[in-house]
Coordinates of C-alpha atoms and ligand atoms in Angstrom, one line a residue:
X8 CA 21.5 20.5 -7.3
X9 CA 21.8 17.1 -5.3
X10 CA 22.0 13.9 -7.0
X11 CA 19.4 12.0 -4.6
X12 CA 15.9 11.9 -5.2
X13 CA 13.8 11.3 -1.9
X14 CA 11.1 8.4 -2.0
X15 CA 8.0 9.8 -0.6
X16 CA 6.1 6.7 -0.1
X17 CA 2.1 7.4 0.2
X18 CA 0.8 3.4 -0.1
X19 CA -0.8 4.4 2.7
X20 CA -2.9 7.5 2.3
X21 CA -3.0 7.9 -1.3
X22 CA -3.1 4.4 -1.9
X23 CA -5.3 3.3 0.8
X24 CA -8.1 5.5 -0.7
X25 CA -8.8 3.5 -3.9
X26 CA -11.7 0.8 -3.6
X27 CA -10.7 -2.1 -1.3
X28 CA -7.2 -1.1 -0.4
X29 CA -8.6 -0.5 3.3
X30 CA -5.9 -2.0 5.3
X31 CA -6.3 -2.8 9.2
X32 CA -4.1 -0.9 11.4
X33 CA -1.8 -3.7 11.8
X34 CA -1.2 -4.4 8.4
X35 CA -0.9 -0.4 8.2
X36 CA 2.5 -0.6 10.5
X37 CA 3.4 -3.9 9.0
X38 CA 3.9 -1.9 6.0
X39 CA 5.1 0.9 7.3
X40 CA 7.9 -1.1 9.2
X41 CA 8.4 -2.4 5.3
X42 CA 9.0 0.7 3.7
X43 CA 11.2 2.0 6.6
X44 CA 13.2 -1.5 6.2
X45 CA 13.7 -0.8 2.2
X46 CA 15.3 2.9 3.0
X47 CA 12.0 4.9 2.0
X48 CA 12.6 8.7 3.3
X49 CA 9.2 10.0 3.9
X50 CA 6.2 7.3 4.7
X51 CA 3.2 9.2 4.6
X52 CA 1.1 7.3 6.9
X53 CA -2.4 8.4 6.5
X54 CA -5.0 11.1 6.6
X55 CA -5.8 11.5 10.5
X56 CA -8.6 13.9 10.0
X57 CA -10.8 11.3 8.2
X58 CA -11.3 9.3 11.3
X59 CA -10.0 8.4 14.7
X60 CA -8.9 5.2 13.4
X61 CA -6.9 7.0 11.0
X62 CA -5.5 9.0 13.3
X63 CA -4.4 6.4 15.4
X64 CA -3.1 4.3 12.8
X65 CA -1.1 7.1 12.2
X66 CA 0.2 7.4 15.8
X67 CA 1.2 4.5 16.3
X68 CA 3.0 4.5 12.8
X69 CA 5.0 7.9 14.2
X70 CA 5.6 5.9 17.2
X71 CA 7.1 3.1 16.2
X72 CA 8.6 3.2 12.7
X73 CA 9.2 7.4 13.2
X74 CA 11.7 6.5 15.8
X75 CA 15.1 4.9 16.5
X76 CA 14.6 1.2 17.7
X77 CA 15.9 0.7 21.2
X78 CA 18.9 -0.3 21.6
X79 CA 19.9 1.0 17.9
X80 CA 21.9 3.9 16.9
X81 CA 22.1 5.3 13.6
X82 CA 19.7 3.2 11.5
X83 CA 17.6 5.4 8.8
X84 CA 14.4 6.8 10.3
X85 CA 12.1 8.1 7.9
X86 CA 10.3 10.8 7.9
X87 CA 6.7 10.4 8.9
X88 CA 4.0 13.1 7.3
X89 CA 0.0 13.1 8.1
X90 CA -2.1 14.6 5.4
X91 CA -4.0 17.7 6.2
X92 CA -6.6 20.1 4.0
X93 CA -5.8 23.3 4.7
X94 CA -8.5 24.1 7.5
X95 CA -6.9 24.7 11.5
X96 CA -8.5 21.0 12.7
X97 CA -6.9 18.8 10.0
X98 CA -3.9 20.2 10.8
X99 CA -4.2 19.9 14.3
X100 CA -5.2 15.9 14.0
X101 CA -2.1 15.8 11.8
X102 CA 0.4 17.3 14.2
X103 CA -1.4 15.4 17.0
X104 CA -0.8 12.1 15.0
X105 CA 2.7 12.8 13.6
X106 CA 4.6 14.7 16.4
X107 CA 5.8 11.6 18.2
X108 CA 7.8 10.9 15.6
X109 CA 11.6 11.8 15.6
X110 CA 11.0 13.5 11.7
X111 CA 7.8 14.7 12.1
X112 CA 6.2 16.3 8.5
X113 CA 2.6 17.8 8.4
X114 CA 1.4 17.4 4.7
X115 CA -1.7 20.0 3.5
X116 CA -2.8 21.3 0.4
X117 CA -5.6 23.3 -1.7
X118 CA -6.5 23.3 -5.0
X119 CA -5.6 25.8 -7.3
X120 CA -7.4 25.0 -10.2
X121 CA -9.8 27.0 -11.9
X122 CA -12.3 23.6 -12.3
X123 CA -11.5 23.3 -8.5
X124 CA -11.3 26.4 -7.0
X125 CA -14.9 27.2 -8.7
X126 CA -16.7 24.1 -8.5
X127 CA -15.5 22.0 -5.6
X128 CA -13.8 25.4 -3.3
X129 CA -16.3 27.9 -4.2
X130 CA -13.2 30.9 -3.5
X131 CA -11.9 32.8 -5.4
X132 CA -8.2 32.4 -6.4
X133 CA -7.6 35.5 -3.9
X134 CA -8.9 33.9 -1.3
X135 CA -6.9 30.7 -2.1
X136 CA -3.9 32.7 -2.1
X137 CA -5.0 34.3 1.5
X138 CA -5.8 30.4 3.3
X139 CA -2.5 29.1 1.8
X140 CA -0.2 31.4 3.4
X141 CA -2.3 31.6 6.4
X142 CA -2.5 27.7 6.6
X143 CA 1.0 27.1 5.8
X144 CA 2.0 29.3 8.6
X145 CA 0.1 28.1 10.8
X146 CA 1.3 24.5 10.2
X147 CA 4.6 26.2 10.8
X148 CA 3.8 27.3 14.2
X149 CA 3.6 23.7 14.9
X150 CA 6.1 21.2 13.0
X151 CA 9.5 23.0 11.5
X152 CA 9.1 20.3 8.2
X153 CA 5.9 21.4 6.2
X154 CA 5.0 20.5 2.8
X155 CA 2.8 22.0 0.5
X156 CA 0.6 20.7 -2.2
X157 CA -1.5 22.8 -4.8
X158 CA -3.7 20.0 -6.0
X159 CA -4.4 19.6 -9.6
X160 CA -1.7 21.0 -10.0
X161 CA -1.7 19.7 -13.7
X162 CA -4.3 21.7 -14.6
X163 CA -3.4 24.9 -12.9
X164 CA -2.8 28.3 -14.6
X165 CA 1.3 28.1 -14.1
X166 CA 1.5 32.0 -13.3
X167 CA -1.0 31.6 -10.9
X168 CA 0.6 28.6 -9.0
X169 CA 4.3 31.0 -9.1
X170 CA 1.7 32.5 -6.7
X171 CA 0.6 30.4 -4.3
X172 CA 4.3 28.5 -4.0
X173 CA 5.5 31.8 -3.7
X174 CA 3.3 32.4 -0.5
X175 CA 3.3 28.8 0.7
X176 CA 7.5 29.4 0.9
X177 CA 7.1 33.0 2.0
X178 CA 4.9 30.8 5.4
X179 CA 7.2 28.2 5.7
X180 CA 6.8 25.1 3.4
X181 CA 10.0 23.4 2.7
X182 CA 8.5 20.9 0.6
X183 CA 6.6 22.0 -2.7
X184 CA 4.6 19.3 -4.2
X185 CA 3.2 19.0 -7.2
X186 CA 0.6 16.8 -7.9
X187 CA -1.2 16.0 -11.7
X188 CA -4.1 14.7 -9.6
X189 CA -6.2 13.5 -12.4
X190 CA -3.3 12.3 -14.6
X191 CA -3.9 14.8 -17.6
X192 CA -0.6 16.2 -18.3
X193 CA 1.9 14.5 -21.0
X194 CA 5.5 14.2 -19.9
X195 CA 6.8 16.8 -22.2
X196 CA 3.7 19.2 -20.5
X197 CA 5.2 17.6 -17.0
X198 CA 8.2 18.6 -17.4
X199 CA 7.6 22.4 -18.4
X200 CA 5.3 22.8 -15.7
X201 CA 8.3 21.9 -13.1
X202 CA 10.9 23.3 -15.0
X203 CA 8.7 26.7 -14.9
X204 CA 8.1 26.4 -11.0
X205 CA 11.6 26.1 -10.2
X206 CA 12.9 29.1 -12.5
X207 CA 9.6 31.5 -11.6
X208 CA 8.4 30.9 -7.8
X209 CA 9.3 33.9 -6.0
X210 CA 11.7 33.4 -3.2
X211 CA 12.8 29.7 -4.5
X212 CA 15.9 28.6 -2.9
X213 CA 17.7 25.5 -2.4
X214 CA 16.5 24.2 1.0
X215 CA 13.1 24.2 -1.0
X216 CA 12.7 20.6 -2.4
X217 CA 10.4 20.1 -5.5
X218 CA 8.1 17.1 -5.7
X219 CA 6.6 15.2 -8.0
X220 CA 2.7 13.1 -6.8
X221 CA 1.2 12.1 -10.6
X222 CA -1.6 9.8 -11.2
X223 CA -2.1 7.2 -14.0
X224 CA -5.0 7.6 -15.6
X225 CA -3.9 8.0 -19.1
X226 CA -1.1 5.8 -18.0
X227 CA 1.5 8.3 -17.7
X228 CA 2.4 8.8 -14.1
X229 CA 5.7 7.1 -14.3
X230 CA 7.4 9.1 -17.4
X231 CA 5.6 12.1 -15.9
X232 CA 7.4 12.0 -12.5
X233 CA 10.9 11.2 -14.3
X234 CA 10.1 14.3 -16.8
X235 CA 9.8 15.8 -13.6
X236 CA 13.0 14.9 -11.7
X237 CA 14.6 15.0 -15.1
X238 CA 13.3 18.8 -14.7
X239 CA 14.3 19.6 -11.0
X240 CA 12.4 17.9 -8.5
X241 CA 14.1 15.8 -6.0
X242 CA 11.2 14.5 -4.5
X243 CA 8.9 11.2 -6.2
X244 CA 5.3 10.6 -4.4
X245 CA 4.7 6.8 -5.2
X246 CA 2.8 3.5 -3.8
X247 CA 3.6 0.5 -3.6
X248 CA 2.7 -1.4 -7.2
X249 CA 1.2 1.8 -8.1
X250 CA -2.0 1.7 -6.0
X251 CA -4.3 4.5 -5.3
X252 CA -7.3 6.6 -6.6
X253 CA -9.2 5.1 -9.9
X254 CA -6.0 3.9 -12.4
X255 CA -3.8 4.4 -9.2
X256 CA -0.5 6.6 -8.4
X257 CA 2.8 6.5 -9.5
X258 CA 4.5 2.8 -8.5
X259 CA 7.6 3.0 -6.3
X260 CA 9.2 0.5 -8.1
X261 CA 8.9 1.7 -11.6
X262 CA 10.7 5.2 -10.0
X263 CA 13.5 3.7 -8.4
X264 CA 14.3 0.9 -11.0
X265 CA 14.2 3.4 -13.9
X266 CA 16.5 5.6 -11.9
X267 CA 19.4 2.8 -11.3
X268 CA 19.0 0.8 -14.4
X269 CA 19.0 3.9 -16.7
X270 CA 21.8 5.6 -14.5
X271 CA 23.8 7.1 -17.2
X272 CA 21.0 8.7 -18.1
X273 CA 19.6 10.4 -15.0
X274 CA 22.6 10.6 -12.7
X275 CA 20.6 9.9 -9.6
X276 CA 20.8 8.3 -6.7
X277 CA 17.8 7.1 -4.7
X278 CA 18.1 5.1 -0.8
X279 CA 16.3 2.2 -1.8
X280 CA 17.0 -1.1 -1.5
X281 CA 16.5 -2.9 -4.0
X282 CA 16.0 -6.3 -3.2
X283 CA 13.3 -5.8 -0.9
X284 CA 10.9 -4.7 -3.9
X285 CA 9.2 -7.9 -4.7
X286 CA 8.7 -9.1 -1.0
X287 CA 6.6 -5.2 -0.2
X288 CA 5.0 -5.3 -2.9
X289 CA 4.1 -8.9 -2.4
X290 CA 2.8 -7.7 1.3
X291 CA 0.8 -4.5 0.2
X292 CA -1.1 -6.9 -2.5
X293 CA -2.1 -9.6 0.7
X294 CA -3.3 -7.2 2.9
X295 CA -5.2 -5.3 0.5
X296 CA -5.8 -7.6 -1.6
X297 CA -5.6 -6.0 -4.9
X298 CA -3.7 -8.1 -7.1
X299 CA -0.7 -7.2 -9.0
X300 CA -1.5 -7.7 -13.0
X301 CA 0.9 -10.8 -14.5
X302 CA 2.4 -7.9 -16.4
X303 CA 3.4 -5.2 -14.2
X304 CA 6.8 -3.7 -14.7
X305 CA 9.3 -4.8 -11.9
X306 CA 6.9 -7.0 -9.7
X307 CA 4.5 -8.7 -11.8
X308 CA 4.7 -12.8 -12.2
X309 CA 5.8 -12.3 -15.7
X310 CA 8.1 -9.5 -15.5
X311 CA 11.5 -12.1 -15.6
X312 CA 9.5 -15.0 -17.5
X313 CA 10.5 -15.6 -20.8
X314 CA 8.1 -17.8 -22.7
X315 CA 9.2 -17.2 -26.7
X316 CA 11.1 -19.6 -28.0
X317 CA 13.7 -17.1 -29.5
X318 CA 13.6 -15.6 -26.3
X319 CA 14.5 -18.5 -24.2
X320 CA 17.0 -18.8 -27.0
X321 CA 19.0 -15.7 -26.2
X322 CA 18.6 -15.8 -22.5
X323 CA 20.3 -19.7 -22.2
X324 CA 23.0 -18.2 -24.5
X325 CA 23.5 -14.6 -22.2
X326 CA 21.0 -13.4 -19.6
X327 CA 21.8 -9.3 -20.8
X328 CA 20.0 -10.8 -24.5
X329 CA 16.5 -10.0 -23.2
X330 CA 17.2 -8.8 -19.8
X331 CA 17.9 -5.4 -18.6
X332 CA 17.4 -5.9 -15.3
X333 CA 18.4 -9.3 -13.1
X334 CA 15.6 -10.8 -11.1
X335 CA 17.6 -10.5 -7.6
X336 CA 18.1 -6.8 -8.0
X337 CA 14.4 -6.9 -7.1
X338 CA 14.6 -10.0 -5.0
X339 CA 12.9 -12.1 -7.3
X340 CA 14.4 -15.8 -7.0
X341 CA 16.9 -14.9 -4.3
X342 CA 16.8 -17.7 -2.7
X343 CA 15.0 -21.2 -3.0
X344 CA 15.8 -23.6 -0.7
X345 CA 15.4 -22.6 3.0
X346 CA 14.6 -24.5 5.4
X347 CA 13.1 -28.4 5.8
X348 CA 11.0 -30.4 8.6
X349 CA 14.1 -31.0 10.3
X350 CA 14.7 -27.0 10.6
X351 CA 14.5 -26.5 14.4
X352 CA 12.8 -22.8 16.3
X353 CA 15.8 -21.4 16.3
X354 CA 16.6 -21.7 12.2
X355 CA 13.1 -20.5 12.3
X356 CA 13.7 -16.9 14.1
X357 CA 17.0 -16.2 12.3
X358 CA 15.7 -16.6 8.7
X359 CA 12.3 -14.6 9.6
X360 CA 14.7 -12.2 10.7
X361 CA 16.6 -11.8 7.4
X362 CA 13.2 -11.3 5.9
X363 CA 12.6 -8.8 8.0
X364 CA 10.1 -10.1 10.6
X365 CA 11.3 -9.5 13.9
X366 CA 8.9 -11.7 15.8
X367 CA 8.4 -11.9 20.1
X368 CA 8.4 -15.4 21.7
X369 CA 4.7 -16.2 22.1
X370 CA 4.4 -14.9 18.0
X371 CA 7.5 -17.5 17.0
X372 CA 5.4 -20.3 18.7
X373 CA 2.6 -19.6 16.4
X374 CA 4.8 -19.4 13.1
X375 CA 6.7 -22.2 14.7
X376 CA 4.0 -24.5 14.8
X377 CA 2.0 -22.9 11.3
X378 CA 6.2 -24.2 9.7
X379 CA 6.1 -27.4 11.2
X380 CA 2.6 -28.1 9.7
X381 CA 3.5 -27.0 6.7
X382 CA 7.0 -29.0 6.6
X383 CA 4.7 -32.2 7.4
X384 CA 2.8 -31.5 3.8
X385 CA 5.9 -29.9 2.0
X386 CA 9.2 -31.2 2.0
X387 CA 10.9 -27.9 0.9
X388 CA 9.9 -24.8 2.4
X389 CA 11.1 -21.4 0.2
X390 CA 11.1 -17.7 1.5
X391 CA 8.0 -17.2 -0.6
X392 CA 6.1 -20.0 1.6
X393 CA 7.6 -18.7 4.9
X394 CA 6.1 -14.7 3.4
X395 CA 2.9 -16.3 2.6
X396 CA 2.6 -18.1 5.7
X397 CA 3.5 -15.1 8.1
X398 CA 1.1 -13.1 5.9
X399 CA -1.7 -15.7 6.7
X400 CA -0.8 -16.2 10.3
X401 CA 0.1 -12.2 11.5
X402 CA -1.2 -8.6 11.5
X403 CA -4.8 -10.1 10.5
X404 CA -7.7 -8.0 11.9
X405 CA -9.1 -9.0 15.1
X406 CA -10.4 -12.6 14.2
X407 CA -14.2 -12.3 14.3
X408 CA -15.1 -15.7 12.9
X409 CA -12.0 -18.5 13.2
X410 CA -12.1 -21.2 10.7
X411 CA -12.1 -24.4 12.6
X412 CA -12.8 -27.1 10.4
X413 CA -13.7 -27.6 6.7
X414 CA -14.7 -31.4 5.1
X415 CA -15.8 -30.7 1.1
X416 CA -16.9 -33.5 -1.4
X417 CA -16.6 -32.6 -5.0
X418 CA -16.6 -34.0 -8.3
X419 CA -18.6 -35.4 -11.0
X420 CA -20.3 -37.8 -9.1
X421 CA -22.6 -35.5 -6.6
X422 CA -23.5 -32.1 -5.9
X423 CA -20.6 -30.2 -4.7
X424 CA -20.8 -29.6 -0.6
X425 CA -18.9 -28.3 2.0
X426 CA -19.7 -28.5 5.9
X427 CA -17.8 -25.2 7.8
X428 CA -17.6 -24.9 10.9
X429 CA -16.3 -21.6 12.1
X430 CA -15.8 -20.2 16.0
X431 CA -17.5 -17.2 16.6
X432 CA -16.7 -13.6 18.4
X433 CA -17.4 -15.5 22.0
X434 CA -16.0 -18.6 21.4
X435 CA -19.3 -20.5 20.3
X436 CA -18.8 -22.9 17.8
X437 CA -20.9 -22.8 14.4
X438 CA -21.9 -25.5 12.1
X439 CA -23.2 -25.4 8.9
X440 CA -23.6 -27.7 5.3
X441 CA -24.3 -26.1 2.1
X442 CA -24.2 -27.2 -1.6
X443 CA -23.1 -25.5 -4.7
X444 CA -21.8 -25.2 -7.9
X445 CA -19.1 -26.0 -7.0
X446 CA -16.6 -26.6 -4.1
X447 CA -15.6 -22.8 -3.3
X448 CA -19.0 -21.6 -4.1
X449 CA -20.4 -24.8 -1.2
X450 CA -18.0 -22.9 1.0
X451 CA -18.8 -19.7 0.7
X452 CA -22.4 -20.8 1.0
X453 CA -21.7 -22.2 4.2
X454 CA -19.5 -19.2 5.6
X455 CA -22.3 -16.7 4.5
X456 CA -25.1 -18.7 6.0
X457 CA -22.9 -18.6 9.5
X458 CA -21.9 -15.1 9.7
X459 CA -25.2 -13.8 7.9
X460 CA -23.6 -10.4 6.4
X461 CA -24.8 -8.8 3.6
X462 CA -22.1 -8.8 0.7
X463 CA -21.1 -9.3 -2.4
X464 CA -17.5 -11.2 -3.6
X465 CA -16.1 -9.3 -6.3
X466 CA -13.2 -11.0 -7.2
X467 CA -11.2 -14.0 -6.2
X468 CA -8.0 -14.9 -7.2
X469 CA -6.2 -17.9 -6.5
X470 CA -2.3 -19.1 -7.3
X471 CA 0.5 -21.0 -6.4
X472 CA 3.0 -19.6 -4.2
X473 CA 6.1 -21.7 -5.6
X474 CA 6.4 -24.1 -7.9
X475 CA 5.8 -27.9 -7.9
X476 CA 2.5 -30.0 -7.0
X477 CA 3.1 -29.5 -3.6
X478 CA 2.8 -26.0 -3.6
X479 CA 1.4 -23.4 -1.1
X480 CA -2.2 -22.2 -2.7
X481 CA -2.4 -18.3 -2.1
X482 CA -6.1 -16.9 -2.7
X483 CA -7.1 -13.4 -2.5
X484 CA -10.7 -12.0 -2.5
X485 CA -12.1 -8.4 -2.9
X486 CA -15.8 -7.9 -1.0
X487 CA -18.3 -5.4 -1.1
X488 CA -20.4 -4.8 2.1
X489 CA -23.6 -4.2 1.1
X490 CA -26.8 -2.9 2.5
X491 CA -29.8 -5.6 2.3
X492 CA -32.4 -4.1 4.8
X493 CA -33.2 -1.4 2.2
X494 CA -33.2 1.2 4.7
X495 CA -32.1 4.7 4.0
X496 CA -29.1 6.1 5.7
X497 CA -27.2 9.0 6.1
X498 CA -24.3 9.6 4.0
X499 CA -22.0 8.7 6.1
X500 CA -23.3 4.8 6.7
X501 CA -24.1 5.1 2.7
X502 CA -20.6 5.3 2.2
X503 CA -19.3 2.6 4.6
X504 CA -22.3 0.1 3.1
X505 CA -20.5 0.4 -0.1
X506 CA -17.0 -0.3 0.9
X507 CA -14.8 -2.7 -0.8
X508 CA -12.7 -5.2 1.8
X509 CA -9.6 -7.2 0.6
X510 CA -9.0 -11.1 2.3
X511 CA -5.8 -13.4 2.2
X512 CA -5.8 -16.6 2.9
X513 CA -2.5 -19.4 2.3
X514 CA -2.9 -23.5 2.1
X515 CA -1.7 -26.5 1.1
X516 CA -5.4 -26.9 0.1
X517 CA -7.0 -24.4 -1.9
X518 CA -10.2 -24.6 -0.5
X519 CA -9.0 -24.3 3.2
X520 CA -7.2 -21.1 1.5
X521 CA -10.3 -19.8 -0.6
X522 CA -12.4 -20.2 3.2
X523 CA -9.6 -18.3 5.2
X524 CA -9.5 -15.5 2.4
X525 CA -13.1 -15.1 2.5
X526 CA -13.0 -15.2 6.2
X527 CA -10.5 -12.7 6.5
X528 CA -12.5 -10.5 4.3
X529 CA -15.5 -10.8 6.0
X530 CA -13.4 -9.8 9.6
X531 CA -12.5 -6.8 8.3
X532 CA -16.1 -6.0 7.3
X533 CA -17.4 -6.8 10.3
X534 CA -15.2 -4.8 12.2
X535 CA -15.5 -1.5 10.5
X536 CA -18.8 -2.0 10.7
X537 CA -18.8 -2.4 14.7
X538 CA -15.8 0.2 15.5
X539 CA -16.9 3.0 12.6
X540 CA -14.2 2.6 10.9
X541 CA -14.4 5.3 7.8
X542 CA -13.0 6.5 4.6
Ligands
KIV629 O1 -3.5 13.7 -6.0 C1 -3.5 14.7 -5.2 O2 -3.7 15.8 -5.6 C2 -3.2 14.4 -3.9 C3 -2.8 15.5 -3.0 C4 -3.5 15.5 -1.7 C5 -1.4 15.6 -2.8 O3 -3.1 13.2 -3.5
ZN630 ZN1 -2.9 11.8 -5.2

């Protein structure tokens, strides 16, 4: 059996689809450029059935990050896989999205369940049996790499799923995945399940690869999915920071770090780098917005802090004392000082480059002129600014409203207010004063009483993107479009009414942050609103 487990990364289809992960379709390649960058194998890059935007964002993902760059020969392309139910149209949008790309994968599945097959499917599990094969093969006819998932797959009568994997390779899947979709199985239950599949499926062989896709919501899915490849599979379905449906997916980084730091243990190899970890998962929480928790294993703020005193003790006298893993394997701290004011264009390009952002002329001006600004307020600029900056600057939706000016009084001597003044979708200019409780809540005011959509902010986060009084301010919000003319709608419109949206926004001043965030949110909004965008 091979010692290399593929990364399947699904940030964004399975982690797109929990509340206000919606990402626009630039951010979508962004990340998918990201992903390709850190060595993932398989980028599953959406669900093209659910809308045309989807299915576009998808394209153009197959297109551009699912091929060779010009003038580049032998750099790692991944794999690019649309997701599909197993009906002859969703396969069709899938192939129509993903055959452009050089490793084209079409992705479907059908639960197998008895919970699902009789209450959600309404078939019987002979009919399931009957549209697997006939799907599968079908798929086949199409794209020569097909995987194949039986969802809740954790809950499935094992003899019965020998079954349908059986007839799913018997039609032409090469890729058998299988998912705990509601994250009920233990790893010790996990492990069984997979162990079971690869000894019983009829016609198993070793161009079939195994998969692992859990979900966390007992908090599981990472010891599941290494009981798993600890079992057989050779396959890991993760997100970025573990993102996804209700307590989220397995996280990418928990996989791969496990893997290398316990290597004696598992023996396995994986293609990721390393260092890029905290930088995408820094990324995927900007554009979508959800934050990651202080806490989180790998990539949360705290995960290489060490506040105890005893702690700090041990770590002055040897780092291995309390660490088991060093901050620059997962490139936190890699590198502080960068560049200054005096750091000319060209400085510029090469160190975005490092990073990863390969950016044209016209796009350099902008950053360009965004550092320069900065440098003016900040006397050293770190990698972390330059992220937060490029993040604030690029791959934003279609700006709708443009913040063009802010003045704020606050304090204890008056009522907080803030005058906005914002440039609308044809270039008219928009002025408005509002108080509040205080200086965000006067800007917000203002900002809603402008743009006059219905919605409610959820959550707003704010913190400092470096240390030192100087520092970069980096707020994120989470809004919920709402519906305030009370009227009723189909469920279609229901469901885009209740949407979640995630904003960005980086400054110098926190307020000019916390308006640019909100704004940003509020963009997004308003364009899925306008273009239809759907879940
Ligand atoms: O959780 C799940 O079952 C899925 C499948 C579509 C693979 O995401
Ligand atoms: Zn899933």
């Amino acid at each position: 059996m091979s010692n290399y487990v593929k990364i399947f990364d699904t940030t964004l289809r399975d982690g797109e689809q929990s509340p206000g992960a919606t990402m626009t379709s630039a951010e979508k390649l962004e990340v998918a450029r990201s992903l390709a960058r850190m060595g993932v194998d398989i980028i599953e890059a959406g669900f093209p059935a659910a809308s045309p935007d989807d299915l576009e964002a998808v394209r153009r993902i197959a297109v551009e990050v699912g091929n060779q760059p010009k003038g580049v020969s032998g750099a790692k392309v991944p794999v690019i896989a649309g997701l599909a139910r197993a009906n002859k149209p969703d396969i069709d949008k899938a192939w129509e999205a993903v055959q452009s790309a050089e490793k084209p994968r079409i992705h479907t599945f059908l639960a197998t369940s008895a919970i699902h097959m009789k209450h959600k499917l309404k078939m019987d599990p002979e009919e399931v049996v009957q549209r697997v094969s006939e799907m599968v093969a079908y798929a086949r006819t199409l794209c020569a790499d097909i995987e194949f998932s039986p969802e809740d797959a954790g809950r499935s009568d094992p003899e019965f799923l020998y079954v349908v994997l059986g007839e799913a390779i018997k039609s032409g899947a090469t890729t058998l995945n299988i998912p705990d979709t509601v994250g009920y199985t233990t790893p010790d239950e996990f492990y069984k399940l997979i162990d079971g599949i690869i000894k019983h499926t009829p016609g198993m062989h070793d161009g079939i690869t195994i998969s692992v896709h859990c979900h966390d919501d007992l908090g599981l899915a990472t010891a599941n999915a290494l009981a798993g490849i600890q079992a057989g599979a050779r396959q890991a379905e993760v997100t970025i920071n573990g993102i996804g449906e209700r307590a989220g997916n397995t996280s990418l980084e928990e996989v791969v770090m496990t893997l290398k730091t316990r290597h004696p243990v598992f023996e396995l190899e994986t293609g990721i780098d390393t260092q890029q970890l905290s930088r995408v998962s820094k990324l995927v929480s900007n554009y979508t917005g959800i934050v990651v928790q202080p806490n989180k294993a790998i990539v949360g703020a705290n995960a290489f802090a060490h506040e105890a005193g005893i702690h700090q003790d041990g770590m002055l006298k040897h780092q291995t004392t309390y660490e088991i893993m060093r901050p620059e394997d997962v490139g936190v701290n890699q590198t502080t000082l960068v560049m200054g004011k005096h750091s000319g264009r060209a400085a510029l390009r090469s160190r975005l480059a490092l990073m990863g952002h390969s950016l044209n002329d016209e796009d350099l001006n902008k950053a360009f002129a965004r550092f320069k600004e900065l440098a003016d307020r900040k006397k050293v600029i770190t990698d972390a600014d330059l992220e937060a900056l490029i993040a604030d600057e690029f791959y934003r939706p279609r700006d709708v409203y443009h913040l063009e000016g802010l003045q704020v009084s606050c304090g204890t001597l008056g009522m907080p207010t803030a005058t906005v003044r914002l440039r609308g979708p044809d270039g008219e200019i928009h002025n408005f004063a509002s108080m509040g409780t205080g200086p965000v809540d006067a800007t917000y005011k203002a900002i809603d009483a402008i743009i006059k959509t219905p919605c409610k902010l959820l959550e707003f986060n704010i913190h400092a993107v470096t240390e030192g009084i100087d520092a970069l301010g980096e707020v994120t919000v989470r809004v919920r479009s709402e519906n305030d003319n009370q009227q009723t709608m189909d469920a279609q419109s229901e469901a885009m009414y209740s949407r979640v949206f995630g904003g960005h926004g980086a400054d110098t001043d926190i307020i000019v942050a916390s308006a640019k965030a909100y704004i940003n949110a509020l963009n997004k909004l308003i364009v899925a609103r306008t273009e239809g965008m759907q879940a």
